[in-house]
PDB file of C-alpha atoms in Angstrom:
ATOM      1  CA  UNK A   3     115.030  79.078  60.871  1.00 39.00           C
ATOM      2  CA  UNK A   4     113.852  82.677  60.823  1.00 45.00           C
ATOM      3  CA  UNK A   5     116.162  85.534  61.573  1.00 48.00           C
ATOM      4  CA  UNK A   6     114.431  87.918  63.938  1.00 47.00           C
ATOM      5  CA  UNK A   7     115.679  91.238  64.363  1.00 51.00           C
ATOM      6  CA  UNK A   8     116.594  92.087  67.858  1.00 51.00           C
ATOM      7  CA  UNK A   9     115.946  95.630  69.134  1.00 53.00           C
ATOM      8  CA  UNK A  10     117.906  96.063  72.461  1.00 55.00           C
ATOM      9  CA  UNK A  11     117.131  92.912  74.416  1.00 58.00           C
ATOM     10  CA  UNK A  12     113.678  92.654  72.575  1.00 58.00           C
ATOM     11  CA  UNK A  13     112.813  90.700  69.438  1.00 65.00           C
ATOM     12  CA  UNK A  14     111.084  92.556  66.581  1.00 66.00           C
ATOM     13  CA  UNK A  15     108.151  90.034  66.935  1.00 64.00           C
ATOM     14  CA  UNK A  16     107.778  90.789  70.677  1.00 87.00           C
ATOM     15  CA  UNK A  17     107.151  94.629  69.870  1.00 91.00           C
ATOM     16  CA  UNK A  18     103.672  95.602  69.917  1.00 93.00           C
ATOM     17  CA  UNK A  19     104.351  99.376  69.464  1.00 93.00           C
ATOM     18  CA  UNK A  20     107.297 101.176  68.433  1.00 94.00           C
ATOM     19  CA  UNK A  21     106.938 105.067  68.405  1.00 93.00           C
ATOM     20  CA  UNK A  22     109.285 108.402  68.586  1.00 92.00           C
ATOM     21  CA  UNK A  23     108.573 111.407  70.513  1.00 92.00           C
ATOM     22  CA  UNK A  24     107.540 113.956  67.626  1.00 91.00           C
ATOM     23  CA  UNK A  25     107.499 117.544  67.415  1.00 90.00           C
ATOM     24  CA  UNK A  26     103.853 118.940  68.089  1.00 86.00           C
ATOM     25  CA  UNK A  27     104.064 120.922  65.105  1.00 83.00           C
ATOM     26  CA  UNK A  28     103.769 118.766  61.909  1.00 82.00           C
ATOM     27  CA  UNK A  29     104.282 115.294  63.914  1.00 84.00           C
ATOM     28  CA  UNK A  30     107.582 115.237  62.556  1.00 86.00           C
ATOM     29  CA  UNK A  31     110.070 112.685  64.428  1.00 88.00           C
ATOM     30  CA  UNK A  32     113.138 114.655  64.994  1.00 86.00           C
ATOM     31  CA  UNK A  33     113.826 113.710  68.855  1.00 90.00           C
ATOM     32  CA  UNK A  34     115.921 111.494  70.323  1.00 94.00           C
ATOM     33  CA  UNK A  35     113.563 109.670  72.417  1.00 95.00           C
ATOM     34  CA  UNK A  36     112.226 106.378  71.254  1.00 96.00           C
ATOM     35  CA  UNK A  37     109.333 104.342  73.088  1.00 96.00           C
ATOM     36  CA  UNK A  38     109.066 100.330  72.750  1.00 96.00           C
ATOM     37  CA  UNK A  39     105.936  98.614  74.137  1.00 96.00           C
ATOM     38  CA  UNK A  40     105.964  95.004  74.258  1.00 95.00           C
ATOM     39  CA  UNK A  41     103.624  92.327  76.245  1.00 92.00           C
ATOM     40  CA  UNK A  42     105.419  92.743  79.479  1.00 92.00           C
ATOM     41  CA  UNK A  43     107.389  95.928  79.553  1.00 94.00           C
ATOM     42  CA  UNK A  44     107.519  99.765  78.322  1.00 95.00           C
ATOM     43  CA  UNK A  45     110.839 100.850  77.305  1.00 94.00           C
ATOM     44  CA  UNK A  46     111.992 104.436  77.129  1.00 94.00           C
ATOM     45  CA  UNK A  47     115.245 105.269  75.506  1.00 96.00           C
ATOM     46  CA  UNK A  48     116.567 108.809  75.261  1.00 95.00           C
ATOM     47  CA  UNK A  49     119.644 111.033  74.038  1.00 94.00           C
ATOM     48  CA  UNK A  50     121.753 111.147  71.506  1.00 92.00           C
ATOM     49  CA  UNK A  51     125.410 111.403  72.892  1.00 94.00           C
ATOM     50  CA  UNK A  52     124.448 110.456  76.588  1.00 95.00           C
ATOM     51  CA  UNK A  53     121.860 107.536  76.487  1.00 95.00           C
ATOM     52  CA  UNK A  54     119.434 107.129  79.079  1.00 94.00           C
ATOM     53  CA  UNK A  55     117.108 103.746  78.954  1.00 94.00           C
ATOM     54  CA  UNK A  56     114.192 103.369  81.471  1.00 92.00           C
ATOM     55  CA  UNK A  57     112.025 100.303  81.582  1.00 92.00           C
ATOM     56  CA  UNK A  58     108.535  99.731  83.519  1.00 93.00           C
ATOM     57  CA  UNK A  59     107.189  96.235  83.795  1.00 93.00           C
ATOM     58  CA  UNK A  60     103.350  96.157  82.683  1.00 93.00           C
ATOM     59  CA  UNK A  61     102.334  94.516  85.998  1.00 92.00           C
ATOM     60  CA  UNK A  62     103.512  97.877  87.888  1.00 93.00           C
ATOM     61  CA  UNK A  63     101.322 100.054  85.532  1.00 93.00           C
ATOM     62  CA  UNK A  64      98.199 101.246  87.813  1.00 92.00           C
ATOM     63  CA  UNK A  65      96.609 103.494  85.734  1.00 93.00           C
ATOM     64  CA  UNK A  66      96.603 105.027  82.066  1.00 96.00           C
ATOM     65  CA  UNK A  67      95.665 108.535  81.127  1.00 97.00           C
ATOM     66  CA  UNK A  68      95.591 109.959  77.336  1.00 97.00           C
ATOM     67  CA  UNK A  69      95.945 113.536  77.005  1.00 97.00           C
ATOM     68  CA  UNK A  70      95.749 115.555  73.765  1.00 96.00           C
ATOM     69  CA  UNK A  71      96.373 119.550  73.428  1.00 95.00           C
ATOM     70  CA  UNK A  72      94.672 121.436  70.629  1.00 96.00           C
ATOM     71  CA  UNK A  73      97.819 121.117  68.272  1.00 94.00           C
ATOM     72  CA  UNK A  74      98.310 117.621  69.056  1.00 94.00           C
ATOM     73  CA  UNK A  75      94.741 116.906  67.776  1.00 95.00           C
ATOM     74  CA  UNK A  76      95.236 118.687  64.597  1.00 94.00           C
ATOM     75  CA  UNK A  77      98.583 116.525  63.852  1.00 93.00           C
ATOM     76  CA  UNK A  78      96.953 113.480  65.231  1.00 94.00           C
ATOM     77  CA  UNK A  79      99.381 113.250  68.003  1.00 95.00           C
ATOM     78  CA  UNK A  80      98.840 112.375  71.850  1.00 96.00           C
ATOM     79  CA  UNK A  81     100.422 112.195  75.163  1.00 97.00           C
ATOM     80  CA  UNK A  82      99.889 108.881  77.299  1.00 97.00           C
ATOM     81  CA  UNK A  83     100.785 109.030  80.951  1.00 96.00           C
ATOM     82  CA  UNK A  84     101.032 105.763  82.937  1.00 95.00           C
ATOM     83  CA  UNK A  85     100.913 106.182  86.443  1.00 94.00           C
ATOM     84  CA  UNK A  86     103.106 103.368  88.101  1.00 91.00           C
ATOM     85  CA  UNK A  87     104.446 101.623  91.087  1.00 88.00           C
ATOM     86  CA  UNK A  88     107.669 101.744  89.908  1.00 84.00           C
ATOM     87  CA  UNK A  89     110.367 103.601  91.762  1.00 85.00           C
ATOM     88  CA  UNK A  90     112.132 105.419  89.251  1.00 85.00           C
ATOM     89  CA  UNK A  91     109.021 106.970  87.215  1.00 84.00           C
ATOM     90  CA  UNK A  92     105.692 107.241  89.129  1.00 91.00           C
ATOM     91  CA  UNK A  93     104.600 108.823  85.826  1.00 92.00           C
ATOM     92  CA  UNK A  94     105.928 107.431  82.704  1.00 93.00           C
ATOM     93  CA  UNK A  95     105.158 109.750  80.051  1.00 94.00           C
ATOM     94  CA  UNK A  96     105.065 108.849  75.920  1.00 95.00           C
ATOM     95  CA  UNK A  97     104.980 112.270  74.889  1.00 95.00           C
ATOM     96  CA  UNK A  98     103.635 113.558  71.175  1.00 94.00           C
ATOM     97  CA  UNK A  99     103.027 109.742  69.873  1.00 96.00           C
ATOM     98  CA  UNK A 100     101.125 108.942  66.645  1.00 95.00           C
ATOM     99  CA  UNK A 101      98.451 106.043  67.585  1.00 95.00           C
ATOM    100  CA  UNK A 102      98.051 107.450  71.423  1.00 96.00           C
ATOM    101  CA  UNK A 103      94.618 106.084  71.794  1.00 97.00           C
ATOM    102  CA  UNK A 104      95.535 102.473  70.531  1.00 96.00           C
ATOM    103  CA  UNK A 105      98.625 102.579  72.601  1.00 96.00           C
ATOM    104  CA  UNK A 106      96.580 103.646  75.754  1.00 97.00           C
ATOM    105  CA  UNK A 107      94.200 101.179  75.261  1.00 96.00           C
ATOM    106  CA  UNK A 108      96.629  98.291  74.724  1.00 96.00           C
ATOM    107  CA  UNK A 109      98.599  99.414  77.937  1.00 96.00           C
ATOM    108  CA  UNK A 110      95.391  99.101  79.940  1.00 95.00           C
ATOM    109  CA  UNK A 111      94.794  95.771  78.485  1.00 94.00           C
ATOM    110  CA  UNK A 112      98.282  94.486  78.811  1.00 94.00           C
ATOM    111  CA  UNK A 113      98.904  95.786  82.492  1.00 93.00           C
ATOM    112  CA  UNK A 114      95.480  94.038  83.503  1.00 92.00           C
ATOM    113  CA  UNK A 115      96.642  90.715  81.975  1.00 92.00           C
ATOM    114  CA  UNK A 116     100.064  91.181  83.257  1.00 91.00           C
ATOM    115  CA  UNK A 117      98.829  91.382  86.817  1.00 90.00           C
ATOM    116  CA  UNK A 118      96.348  88.711  86.553  1.00 90.00           C
ATOM    117  CA  UNK A 119      99.286  86.606  85.241  1.00 88.00           C
ATOM    118  CA  UNK A 120     101.377  87.419  88.238  1.00 86.00           C
ATOM    119  CA  UNK A 121      98.558  87.368  90.886  1.00 81.00           C
ATOM    120  CA  UNK A 122      99.479  90.625  91.877  1.00 75.00           C
ATOM    121  CA  UNK A 123      96.303  92.581  93.366  1.00 67.00           C
ATOM    122  CA  UNK A 124      97.750  96.147  93.799  1.00 61.00           C
ATOM    123  CA  UNK A 125     101.417  97.428  92.716  1.00 51.00           C
ATOM    124  CA  UNK A 126     100.951 100.353  95.368  1.00 51.00           C
ATOM    125  CA  UNK A 127     103.142 100.422  98.613  1.00 49.00           C
ATOM    126  CA  UNK A 128     100.846 100.496 101.377  1.00 48.00           C
ATOM    127  CA  UNK A 129     101.880 101.349 105.009  1.00 49.00           C
ATOM    128  CA  UNK A 130     101.308  98.096 107.289  1.00 47.00           C
ATOM    129  CA  UNK A 131     101.261 100.063 110.413  1.00 49.00           C
ATOM    130  CA  UNK A 132     102.056  98.657 113.674  1.00 47.00           C
ATOM    131  CA  UNK A 133     103.078  94.833 112.995  1.00 47.00           C
ATOM    132  CA  UNK A 134     101.874  94.179 116.557  1.00 49.00           C
ATOM    133  CA  UNK A 135      98.336  95.035 115.493  1.00 48.00           C
ATOM    134  CA  UNK A 136      98.082  91.966 113.068  1.00 48.00           C
ATOM    135  CA  UNK A 137      97.831  89.402 115.402  1.00 49.00           C
ATOM    136  CA  UNK A 138      96.005  91.741 118.124  1.00 50.00           C
ATOM    137  CA  UNK A 139      92.271  90.747 116.595  1.00 52.00           C
ATOM    138  CA  UNK A 140      90.480  90.424 119.712  1.00 54.00           C
ATOM    139  CA  UNK A 141      92.206  93.106 121.741  1.00 55.00           C
ATOM    140  CA  UNK A 142      93.790  90.486 123.830  1.00 56.00           C
ATOM    141  CA  UNK A 143      97.928  90.182 123.647  1.00 53.00           C
TER     142      UNK A 143
END
C-alpha cells in the first residue's frame, strides 16, 4: 500500500493547490499564512505562536474575484477573493499567491460542481418574510 502524506486532516493526494501568502516585493514566502485548496474545501492556516485555522466548504462559495495590483503583476502574484455564504468569513481572501488565475478558475469550477453535487441552488441567506403569506396564495385565509 502506498503511504499518503497527511496535511492536517487532508491527504496529500486530495490537495489541488497548496500556497503561501507572500510578500508583494520579490514574491518571497516569509509569512505564516498557508492556503490549502481541495475538491471540497478551502483552508486558511495563519499564525506562528498562536495558530488560527479557517475552513470554507466549496459549495458555499458564491463568487470569486481576482485582483492584481501593479506590484503583484510584476512579481507574478495575485489576490483571490472568494465571496461565500459562510458565517465566519463573507470574504475569504487568498492574499499575494502565485498561480492566482489558475486558483480562481479552479475554485469557480469546483464550487459549481460541489453545488450541483449537493443540489444546492443558493447559499445566500434569504429572508422568508411572513410565513403566513406562503399559504395565502389566493388571498383567502
